[in-house]
Short mmCIF file of C-alpha atoms and ligand atoms in Angstrom, two decimals:
data_model
loop_
_atom_site.label_atom_id
_atom_site.label_comp_id
_atom_site.label_asym_id
_atom_site.label_seq_id
_atom_site.Cartn_x
_atom_site.Cartn_y
_atom_site.Cartn_z
CA MET A 166 7.59 15.77 135.15
CA GLY A 167 6.32 18.14 132.48
CA PHE A 168 8.27 21.06 131.04
CA GLN A 169 11.53 21.88 132.78
CA LYS A 170 11.81 25.30 134.44
CA ASP A 171 14.10 26.74 131.79
CA PHE A 172 12.17 25.23 128.86
CA LEU A 173 12.76 27.29 125.72
CA TRP A 174 9.30 28.47 124.67
CA GLY A 175 10.26 29.88 121.33
CA SER A 176 9.26 30.89 117.88
CA ALA A 177 11.17 30.98 114.61
CA THR A 178 11.76 32.78 111.33
CA ALA A 179 14.38 32.70 108.57
CA ALA A 180 16.26 35.59 106.99
CA TYR A 181 15.01 35.40 103.41
CA GLN A 182 11.42 34.89 104.54
CA VAL A 183 11.21 37.75 107.02
CA GLU A 184 13.96 40.34 106.62
CA GLY A 185 13.44 42.02 103.26
CA GLY A 186 16.11 44.69 102.64
CA TRP A 187 17.46 42.34 100.02
CA ASN A 188 20.09 44.79 98.74
CA GLN A 189 20.33 47.12 101.70
CA ASP A 190 23.55 48.15 103.46
CA GLY A 191 25.91 46.14 101.30
CA LYS A 192 24.09 42.81 101.32
CA GLY A 193 25.08 40.53 98.43
CA VAL A 194 22.76 38.57 96.17
CA SER A 195 21.65 35.09 97.24
CA ILE A 196 20.38 32.25 95.08
CA TRP A 197 16.85 33.01 96.30
CA ASP A 198 17.13 36.66 95.29
CA THR A 199 17.88 35.43 91.80
CA TYR A 200 15.66 32.37 91.58
CA SER A 201 12.46 33.99 92.86
CA LYS A 202 12.67 36.49 90.01
CA ILE A 203 12.66 33.85 87.29
CA PRO A 204 9.07 33.73 85.99
CA GLY A 205 7.12 30.66 87.05
CA THR A 206 9.33 29.63 89.97
CA THR A 207 7.26 30.88 92.93
CA TYR A 208 3.59 31.29 93.82
CA ASN A 209 2.25 34.28 91.84
CA GLY A 210 5.81 35.52 91.41
CA THR A 211 6.20 36.39 95.10
CA ASN A 212 9.67 37.05 96.49
CA GLY A 213 11.44 38.14 99.67
CA ASP A 214 12.66 41.57 98.50
CA ILE A 215 10.56 43.25 101.18
CA ALA A 216 9.15 40.24 103.06
CA ALA A 217 8.01 41.47 106.49
CA ASP A 218 10.67 44.21 106.42
CA HIS A 219 12.04 42.84 109.67
CA TYR A 220 15.48 44.18 108.72
CA ASN A 221 14.15 47.69 109.29
CA ARG A 222 11.52 46.90 111.92
CA TYR A 223 13.33 44.40 114.14
CA LYS A 224 13.03 46.65 117.19
CA GLU A 225 9.28 46.77 116.91
CA ASP A 226 9.16 42.99 116.37
CA VAL A 227 11.42 42.18 119.31
CA LYS A 228 9.35 44.46 121.51
CA THR A 229 6.21 42.42 120.82
CA MET A 230 8.22 39.24 121.44
CA GLY A 231 9.19 40.69 124.80
CA GLU A 232 5.60 41.62 125.64
CA MET A 233 4.61 38.06 124.84
CA GLY A 234 7.22 36.73 127.25
CA LEU A 235 8.93 34.68 124.54
CA LYS A 236 11.89 32.77 125.97
CA ALA A 237 13.70 32.03 122.71
CA TYR A 238 13.76 33.40 119.19
CA ARG A 239 15.21 31.31 116.40
CA PHE A 240 16.33 33.30 113.37
CA SER A 241 18.78 32.71 110.56
CA ILE A 242 21.71 34.78 109.42
CA ALA A 243 21.81 35.80 105.77
CA TRP A 244 25.28 34.69 104.69
CA THR A 245 25.21 37.48 102.05
CA ARG A 246 24.81 40.19 104.70
CA ILE A 247 28.03 39.07 106.38
CA LEU A 248 29.97 38.11 103.25
CA PRO A 249 28.28 39.62 100.17
CA ASN A 250 30.23 37.29 97.88
CA GLY A 251 30.10 34.33 100.21
CA ARG A 252 33.85 34.66 100.86
CA GLY A 253 36.37 37.47 101.03
CA ASP A 254 35.54 40.86 102.47
CA ILE A 255 33.28 41.18 105.47
CA ASN A 256 30.34 43.59 105.32
CA TYR A 257 30.44 45.18 108.78
CA LYS A 258 26.94 46.57 108.37
CA GLY A 259 25.71 42.97 108.32
CA ILE A 260 27.57 42.15 111.54
CA GLU A 261 26.10 45.29 113.07
CA PHE A 262 22.55 44.30 112.17
CA TYR A 263 22.79 40.89 113.84
CA ASN A 264 24.60 42.37 116.84
CA ASN A 265 21.76 44.85 117.26
CA LEU A 266 19.16 42.11 116.90
CA ILE A 267 20.91 39.87 119.45
CA ASN A 268 21.34 42.72 121.93
CA GLU A 269 17.73 43.72 121.53
CA LEU A 270 16.62 40.14 122.25
CA LEU A 271 18.83 39.91 125.32
CA LYS A 272 17.37 43.17 126.61
CA TYR A 273 14.03 41.32 126.84
CA ASN A 274 15.63 38.14 128.21
CA ILE A 275 14.96 36.27 124.99
CA GLU A 276 17.49 33.55 124.19
CA PRO A 277 18.71 33.90 120.58
CA ILE A 278 18.95 30.66 118.59
CA ILE A 279 20.91 31.19 115.40
CA THR A 280 20.55 29.16 112.23
CA LEU A 281 23.65 29.56 110.09
CA TYR A 282 22.18 28.29 106.85
CA HIS A 283 18.52 28.58 105.95
CA TRP A 284 18.91 28.14 102.18
CA ASP A 285 19.98 31.62 100.99
CA LEU A 286 23.35 30.67 99.53
CA PRO A 287 25.46 33.50 98.11
CA GLN A 288 24.86 33.58 94.35
CA ASN A 289 28.56 34.15 93.79
CA LEU A 290 29.41 30.72 95.21
CA GLN A 291 26.73 29.11 93.05
CA ASP A 292 28.21 30.78 89.97
CA LYS A 293 31.83 30.17 90.88
CA TYR A 294 31.78 26.46 91.63
CA GLY A 295 28.18 25.23 91.67
CA GLY A 296 27.54 25.97 95.35
CA TRP A 297 26.85 22.82 97.37
CA GLU A 298 27.93 20.62 94.47
CA SER A 299 31.57 21.41 95.12
CA ARG A 300 33.68 20.49 98.10
CA GLU A 301 35.06 24.01 97.90
CA ILE A 302 31.99 25.12 99.78
CA ILE A 303 33.10 23.29 102.91
CA LYS A 304 35.95 25.72 103.43
CA ASP A 305 33.82 28.78 102.64
CA PHE A 306 30.93 27.69 104.85
CA LYS A 307 33.32 26.97 107.68
CA LYS A 308 34.91 30.40 107.36
CA TYR A 309 31.51 32.10 107.35
CA ALA A 310 30.46 30.09 110.43
CA GLU A 311 33.70 31.05 112.21
CA ILE A 312 33.05 34.74 111.54
CA CYS A 313 29.62 34.30 113.14
CA PHE A 314 31.03 32.41 116.14
CA GLU A 315 33.68 35.06 116.62
CA ASN A 316 31.23 37.96 116.48
CA PHE A 317 28.15 36.51 118.18
CA GLY A 318 29.39 33.51 120.15
CA ASP A 319 29.96 35.56 123.30
CA ARG A 320 26.20 36.08 123.65
CA VAL A 321 24.56 33.31 121.65
CA LYS A 322 24.56 29.85 123.21
CA TYR A 323 22.30 27.87 120.82
CA TRP A 324 23.26 27.29 117.20
CA ILE A 325 21.70 25.36 114.34
CA VAL A 326 24.18 24.69 111.56
CA ILE A 327 21.94 23.78 108.62
CA ASN A 328 18.18 23.96 108.27
CA GLU A 329 16.50 20.98 106.62
CA PRO A 330 19.20 19.68 104.30
CA ASN A 331 16.65 17.08 103.21
CA VAL A 332 14.29 19.77 101.94
CA PHE A 333 16.69 22.11 100.19
CA VAL A 334 18.64 19.26 98.60
CA GLY A 335 15.50 17.32 97.64
CA LEU A 336 13.69 20.33 96.22
CA GLY A 337 16.80 21.83 94.67
CA TYR A 338 18.31 18.72 93.05
CA ASP A 339 15.62 15.98 92.80
CA ILE A 340 12.50 17.82 91.69
CA ALA A 341 13.77 21.25 90.59
CA LEU A 342 11.43 23.34 92.75
CA HIS A 343 14.13 25.26 94.61
CA PRO A 344 17.33 26.73 93.23
CA PRO A 345 19.36 25.61 91.41
CA GLY A 346 16.39 23.83 89.78
CA VAL A 347 18.04 20.49 89.03
CA LYS A 348 16.50 17.00 88.59
CA ASP A 349 19.36 14.58 89.00
CA LYS A 350 19.52 11.97 91.75
CA LYS A 351 23.26 11.41 91.48
CA ARG A 352 23.98 15.11 91.91
CA SER A 353 21.47 15.27 94.72
CA LEU A 354 23.22 12.46 96.60
CA GLU A 355 26.60 14.16 96.20
CA VAL A 356 25.23 17.48 97.47
CA GLY A 357 23.55 15.84 100.47
CA HIS A 358 26.83 14.27 101.50
CA ILE A 359 28.75 17.52 101.13
CA THR A 360 26.27 19.24 103.48
CA ALA A 361 26.91 16.54 106.09
CA VAL A 362 30.69 16.99 105.83
CA ALA A 363 30.29 20.77 106.07
CA ASN A 364 28.09 20.33 109.14
CA ALA A 365 30.81 18.26 110.79
CA GLU A 366 33.55 20.79 109.99
CA VAL A 367 31.48 23.59 111.49
CA ILE A 368 30.83 21.61 114.68
CA HIS A 369 34.58 21.12 115.11
CA SER A 370 35.21 24.86 114.79
CA PHE A 371 32.39 25.56 117.20
CA ARG A 372 33.92 23.38 119.92
CA LYS A 373 37.08 25.47 119.79
CA MET A 374 35.40 28.86 119.49
CA VAL A 375 32.22 28.59 121.60
CA PRO A 376 33.15 25.95 124.17
CA ASP A 377 30.11 26.49 126.37
CA GLY A 378 27.59 26.60 123.50
CA LYS A 379 25.18 24.00 122.14
CA ILE A 380 25.01 23.02 118.50
CA GLY A 381 23.00 20.76 116.17
CA SER A 382 21.27 20.84 112.79
CA SER A 383 17.55 20.72 112.01
CA ILE A 384 16.03 18.03 109.85
CA ALA A 385 12.49 18.10 108.43
CA TYR A 386 10.98 15.09 110.12
CA GLY A 387 8.00 13.15 108.81
CA PRO A 388 7.52 10.04 110.94
CA ALA A 389 5.44 7.46 109.10
CA TYR A 390 3.08 4.51 109.31
CA SER A 391 2.57 1.51 107.11
CA ALA A 392 -0.66 1.57 105.08
CA SER A 393 -1.39 -2.04 106.07
CA ASP A 394 0.13 -5.09 107.71
CA SER A 395 1.07 -6.60 104.37
CA GLU A 396 4.72 -7.54 103.91
CA GLU A 397 4.86 -5.22 100.87
CA ASP A 398 3.68 -2.15 102.77
CA LYS A 399 5.92 -2.93 105.72
CA LEU A 400 8.90 -3.17 103.40
CA ALA A 401 7.87 0.13 101.79
CA LEU A 402 7.83 1.73 105.24
CA LYS A 403 11.34 0.45 105.92
CA ASN A 404 12.45 1.83 102.55
CA TYR A 405 10.89 5.20 103.38
CA TYR A 406 12.77 5.41 106.68
CA ASP A 407 16.07 4.22 105.20
CA HIS A 408 16.00 6.43 102.11
CA ALA A 409 14.08 9.49 103.25
CA VAL A 410 14.48 9.72 107.04
CA TRP A 411 17.53 7.98 108.50
CA TRP A 412 19.41 8.82 105.30
CA TRP A 413 19.47 12.39 106.63
CA PHE A 414 19.58 11.94 110.38
CA ASP A 415 22.30 9.26 110.40
CA PRO A 416 25.16 11.20 108.74
CA TYR A 417 24.40 14.28 110.83
CA PHE A 418 23.94 12.52 114.17
CA LYS A 419 25.83 9.21 113.86
CA GLY A 420 28.40 9.99 111.18
CA GLU A 421 27.32 7.15 108.90
CA TYR A 422 24.61 6.12 106.41
CA PRO A 423 21.96 3.39 106.67
CA GLN A 424 23.86 0.50 105.07
CA GLU A 425 21.22 -0.97 102.74
CA ALA A 426 20.24 2.42 101.34
CA LEU A 427 23.90 3.30 100.85
CA LYS A 428 24.51 0.10 98.91
CA TYR A 429 21.41 0.77 96.79
CA ASN A 430 22.44 4.33 95.95
CA ILE A 431 26.01 3.43 95.13
CA GLU A 432 24.91 0.58 92.85
CA LYS A 433 22.18 2.60 91.17
CA TYR A 434 23.70 6.10 91.00
CA GLY A 435 27.37 5.70 91.81
CA ALA A 436 26.89 8.25 94.61
CA PRO A 437 27.54 9.65 97.13
CA THR A 438 31.31 9.84 96.92
CA ILE A 439 32.50 9.30 100.48
CA LEU A 440 36.14 9.84 101.32
CA ASP A 441 37.66 7.83 104.18
CA GLU A 442 38.38 10.97 106.14
CA ASP A 443 34.74 12.09 105.80
CA ILE A 444 33.44 9.33 108.02
CA GLU A 445 36.11 9.93 110.63
CA LEU A 446 35.29 13.64 110.61
CA MET A 447 31.53 13.10 110.76
CA LYS A 448 31.77 10.56 113.56
CA SER A 449 33.95 12.80 115.69
CA ALA A 450 31.67 15.84 115.26
CA LYS A 451 29.14 15.26 118.01
CA SER A 452 25.97 17.33 118.10
CA ASP A 453 24.55 18.47 121.41
CA PHE A 454 20.94 18.09 120.27
CA ILE A 455 18.81 17.05 117.33
CA GLY A 456 16.77 19.83 115.78
CA ILE A 457 13.48 18.74 114.27
CA ASN A 458 11.02 20.63 112.15
CA TYR A 459 7.76 18.78 112.49
CA TYR A 460 4.55 19.48 110.63
CA CYS A 461 2.97 16.15 109.69
CA THR A 462 3.33 12.39 109.36
CA GLN A 463 3.23 10.24 106.24
CA MET A 464 1.27 7.12 105.35
CA ILE A 465 3.44 4.80 103.32
CA ALA A 466 2.51 2.06 100.87
CA ASP A 467 4.14 -0.28 98.43
CA ASN A 468 4.96 1.32 95.09
CA LYS A 469 5.47 -1.43 92.55
CA GLU A 470 3.42 0.50 90.04
CA GLY A 471 6.22 3.05 89.90
CA ILE A 472 4.59 6.30 91.03
CA GLY A 473 7.12 9.13 90.97
CA TYR A 474 6.89 12.82 91.72
CA ASN A 475 3.52 14.25 90.71
CA GLY A 476 3.54 17.76 92.11
CA MET A 477 2.62 19.57 95.30
CA ASN A 478 -0.36 21.48 96.59
CA ASN A 479 1.08 24.99 96.57
CA ASP A 480 -2.10 27.00 96.42
CA GLY A 481 -4.08 25.76 99.40
CA LYS A 482 -6.79 23.94 97.43
CA LYS A 483 -7.51 21.11 99.84
CA GLY A 484 -7.51 17.67 98.26
CA SER A 485 -5.44 18.69 95.25
CA GLN A 486 -2.30 16.88 96.44
CA LYS A 487 -1.51 13.86 94.26
CA GLU A 488 0.28 10.73 95.40
CA ASN A 489 4.05 10.99 95.26
CA GLY A 490 6.60 8.25 95.57
CA VAL A 491 9.91 6.75 94.64
CA PRO A 492 9.36 3.99 92.08
CA GLY A 493 10.08 0.56 93.49
CA LEU A 494 10.69 1.84 97.03
CA PHE A 495 7.58 3.48 98.51
CA LYS A 496 4.78 5.95 97.92
CA GLN A 497 2.97 8.42 100.18
CA ILE A 498 -0.80 8.05 100.34
CA ARG A 499 -3.56 9.86 102.21
CA ASN A 500 -4.13 8.79 105.81
CA THR A 501 -7.91 8.44 106.07
CA LYS A 502 -7.79 8.59 109.88
CA LEU A 503 -6.37 12.11 109.98
CA GLU A 504 -7.58 15.64 109.27
CA TYR A 505 -5.58 17.59 106.69
CA THR A 506 -4.73 21.28 106.33
CA ASP A 507 -5.75 23.21 103.21
CA TRP A 508 -2.26 22.51 101.87
CA ASP A 509 -2.87 18.78 102.39
CA TRP A 510 -0.51 18.28 105.30
CA ALA A 511 -1.78 15.66 107.78
CA ILE A 512 -2.52 17.01 111.26
CA ASP A 513 -1.08 14.46 113.66
CA PRO A 514 0.02 15.65 117.10
CA ASP A 515 0.70 12.14 118.32
CA GLY A 516 3.07 11.70 115.37
CA LEU A 517 5.32 14.27 117.04
CA ARG A 518 5.46 12.27 120.27
CA TYR A 519 5.95 9.01 118.38
CA GLY A 520 8.63 10.58 116.20
CA MET A 521 10.59 11.80 119.21
CA VAL A 522 10.43 8.35 120.80
CA GLN A 523 11.93 6.91 117.60
CA LEU A 524 14.74 9.49 117.65
CA LYS A 525 15.57 8.76 121.26
CA LYS A 526 15.87 5.05 120.51
CA ARG A 527 18.16 5.64 117.55
CA TYR A 528 20.36 8.54 118.72
CA ASN A 529 19.69 9.11 122.42
CA LEU A 530 20.26 12.86 122.14
CA PRO A 531 18.27 15.79 123.54
CA ILE A 532 15.76 17.29 121.10
CA LEU A 533 14.91 20.86 120.17
CA ILE A 534 11.74 21.32 118.16
CA SER A 535 12.93 24.09 115.90
CA GLU A 536 9.69 24.39 113.91
CA ASN A 537 6.06 23.34 114.32
CA GLY A 538 3.00 25.20 113.16
CA LEU A 539 -0.08 25.53 111.01
CA GLY A 540 -0.05 27.14 107.59
CA ALA A 541 -3.48 28.60 106.83
CA VAL A 542 -5.36 31.56 105.44
CA ASP A 543 -6.39 33.23 108.69
CA PRO A 544 -9.88 34.66 109.15
CA ILE A 545 -10.17 38.40 109.77
CA ASP A 546 -13.45 39.57 111.32
CA GLU A 547 -15.34 42.80 110.69
CA ASN A 548 -13.36 44.56 113.44
CA GLY A 549 -10.11 43.56 111.83
CA GLU A 550 -9.33 40.98 114.51
CA ILE A 551 -7.58 37.78 113.54
CA LYS A 552 -9.09 34.89 115.44
CA ASP A 553 -6.80 32.10 114.28
CA ILE A 554 -8.49 29.44 116.37
CA ALA A 555 -7.36 26.63 114.04
CA ARG A 556 -3.74 27.57 114.79
CA ILE A 557 -4.38 27.61 118.54
CA ASP A 558 -5.98 24.15 118.31
CA TYR A 559 -3.07 22.84 116.27
CA LEU A 560 -0.41 24.20 118.63
CA ARG A 561 -2.28 23.13 121.77
CA GLU A 562 -2.45 19.51 120.65
CA HIS A 563 1.21 19.46 119.66
CA ILE A 564 2.27 20.95 122.98
CA LYS A 565 0.23 18.27 124.76
CA ALA A 566 2.10 15.70 122.69
CA CYS A 567 5.41 17.25 123.84
CA LYS A 568 4.32 16.94 127.43
CA LYS A 569 3.51 13.26 126.93
CA ALA A 570 6.86 12.71 125.25
CA ILE A 571 8.66 14.33 128.18
CA ASP A 572 6.75 12.04 130.53
CA GLU A 573 7.95 9.12 128.42
CA GLY A 574 11.55 10.14 129.00
CA ILE A 575 12.33 12.42 126.05
CA GLU A 576 14.81 15.17 126.89
CA LEU A 577 13.13 18.09 125.16
CA TRP A 578 14.92 21.43 125.46
CA GLY A 579 12.53 23.68 123.65
CA TYR A 580 9.67 24.23 121.27
CA CYS A 581 9.76 26.85 118.54
CA THR A 582 6.60 27.56 116.65
CA TRP A 583 6.83 28.39 112.98
CA SER A 584 6.55 31.28 112.68
CA TYR A 585 6.65 34.30 114.95
CA ILE A 586 5.27 36.66 112.35
CA ASP A 587 3.57 36.15 108.98
CA LEU A 588 6.30 35.81 106.37
CA LEU A 589 7.08 34.49 102.93
CA SER A 590 6.49 30.81 102.30
CA TRP A 591 9.08 29.84 99.68
CA LEU A 592 6.62 28.26 97.27
CA ASN A 593 3.29 29.42 98.69
CA GLY A 594 3.80 33.16 98.81
CA TYR A 595 2.25 35.31 101.54
CA LYS A 596 -1.06 33.49 101.29
CA LYS A 597 0.01 30.68 103.61
CA GLN A 598 0.26 32.28 107.05
CA TYR A 599 1.94 30.81 110.11
CA GLY A 600 2.53 33.72 112.48
CA PHE A 601 1.30 35.01 115.83
CA VAL A 602 1.57 38.45 114.32
CA TYR A 603 -0.28 39.46 111.18
CA VAL A 604 1.39 41.73 108.63
CA ASP A 605 -1.02 43.91 106.70
CA ARG A 606 0.44 43.86 103.22
CA ASN A 607 -2.06 46.45 102.03
CA ASN A 608 -1.27 48.90 104.78
CA ASN A 609 2.43 49.58 105.00
CA LEU A 610 3.18 46.18 106.58
CA THR A 611 1.49 47.20 109.81
CA ARG A 612 1.64 44.48 112.47
CA ARG A 613 -1.42 43.15 114.35
CA LYS A 614 -1.40 40.57 117.13
CA LYS A 615 -3.59 37.56 116.45
CA ALA A 616 -5.59 35.54 118.99
CA SER A 617 -2.79 32.94 118.99
CA TYR A 618 -0.35 35.61 120.21
CA PHE A 619 -2.32 36.09 123.43
CA TRP A 620 -2.87 32.38 123.79
CA TYR A 621 0.86 31.53 123.50
CA LYS A 622 1.64 34.28 126.02
CA LYS A 623 -0.49 32.40 128.57
CA VAL A 624 1.13 29.09 127.66
CA ILE A 625 4.56 30.58 128.31
CA GLU A 626 3.51 32.29 131.55
CA SER A 627 2.16 29.00 132.91
CA ASN A 628 5.13 26.99 131.58
CA GLY A 629 2.82 24.88 129.42
CA GLU A 630 0.13 24.28 132.08
CA ASP A 631 -2.55 26.64 130.79
CA LEU A 632 -3.39 25.48 127.28
CA ASP A 633 -7.03 26.61 127.11
C1 BG6 B 978 10.21 24.40 106.68
C2 BG6 B 978 11.17 25.53 106.48
O1 BG6 B 978 10.37 23.56 105.59
O2 BG6 B 978 8.86 24.63 106.71
C3 BG6 B 978 10.54 26.90 106.52
O3 BG6 B 978 12.26 25.44 107.32
C4 BG6 B 978 9.18 26.84 105.85
O4 BG6 B 978 11.43 27.81 105.94
C5 BG6 B 978 8.30 25.92 106.69
O5 BG6 B 978 8.59 28.06 105.62
C6 BG6 B 978 6.88 25.81 106.21
O6 BG6 B 978 6.84 25.38 104.90
P1 BG6 B 978 5.95 26.12 103.84
O7 BG6 B 978 6.27 25.46 102.54
O8 BG6 B 978 4.54 25.88 104.24
O9 BG6 B 978 6.33 27.55 103.90
#
């Protein structure tokens, strides 16, 4: 048992967070280019205009990936580099950039894993018809995906259609923290459904255009426990899974919605609007794998008192996170048995194993961990070395949990850490670091390998045996 011989030891990034070059070589404007410049929307007004300047330094970055022995690199394509207006004319400079990146990766035997949508929607489509709120986007997204399949599908085998629909829809339409900054549950439910239909359409195109490829989407996964054995807390846990977990996995991986939650949402909000042909389409669009982004678990309790959304810890002041919940359904409370990060995310390696066991029971599909990692302010010693021991400890324990899961029968294809290099955290700026490679923002974005870089190199070399 243990990790298969061709296990994808990977690491990930996303275009807006790493590339920079926001208006270079014909790239169009995305909703994040616009939103991050509205005062008060991001941590200290940070944005991805320059990010880690990976757009201009990709060769240097891929070289260090190669030296590390990385087997897979997950990155996203900026829709606005390929189609500056989201539709219409192709920007061939954008195609050229991703071709160069892919070829560079292949030169070092690194398997590219492409994410088609990691939240940077073309602003033009937002302005024209409200972006994901309109079914018009299905056609445009499909066309964009087909251009990518046509141009990169000969060399790229692994594809992720949409990254964390639950996060960008929740933050964009329930609590107004991401663009377009809306707080409206009905609209949020409609948008969520449209993403699931778009996902299905893209999978159908993929089957025709990249017949030997593998495709799935990535969901942010927070497995959970009940705060107590009381009937109230157990019901709250069921509500959490139905409304916040299976609500997202089911339409993407089973082509349907959890029935009780669907009834509740239709009665309460009159949404989502599901056309008969949607279900047929979603059911027939089979994913090859489930992508999960795993960082932490949740502790769930009854919420009769009606706690709603109370804010997030976005500055790394440990303990500042307040309780959040959905009135009448559930609330998330602190798990006293677990350690927390400075951003108040529970550290729970066994939650990853447990979560994968739950997914296997429900969907019986292979799994690709498309993100896992520790966000922290890394220590730099007097010699300028970054000994990010906390990150090594975090990753080690999660990799051990993967090994256990494999021994319990989980078909795990790969493990991508978040992130390869320090990059922009959407709401936490550059302060919250995740990478193996440090980017000196005071010194021309010079790269420096951290202790975790050398540690992961050994992990890869030993195929997950040497974790010390
Ligand atoms: C996931 C996203 O939600 O988590 C990434 O796919 C993101 O884009 C990562 O950066 C970590 O979240 P955060 O908020 O700590 O940057």
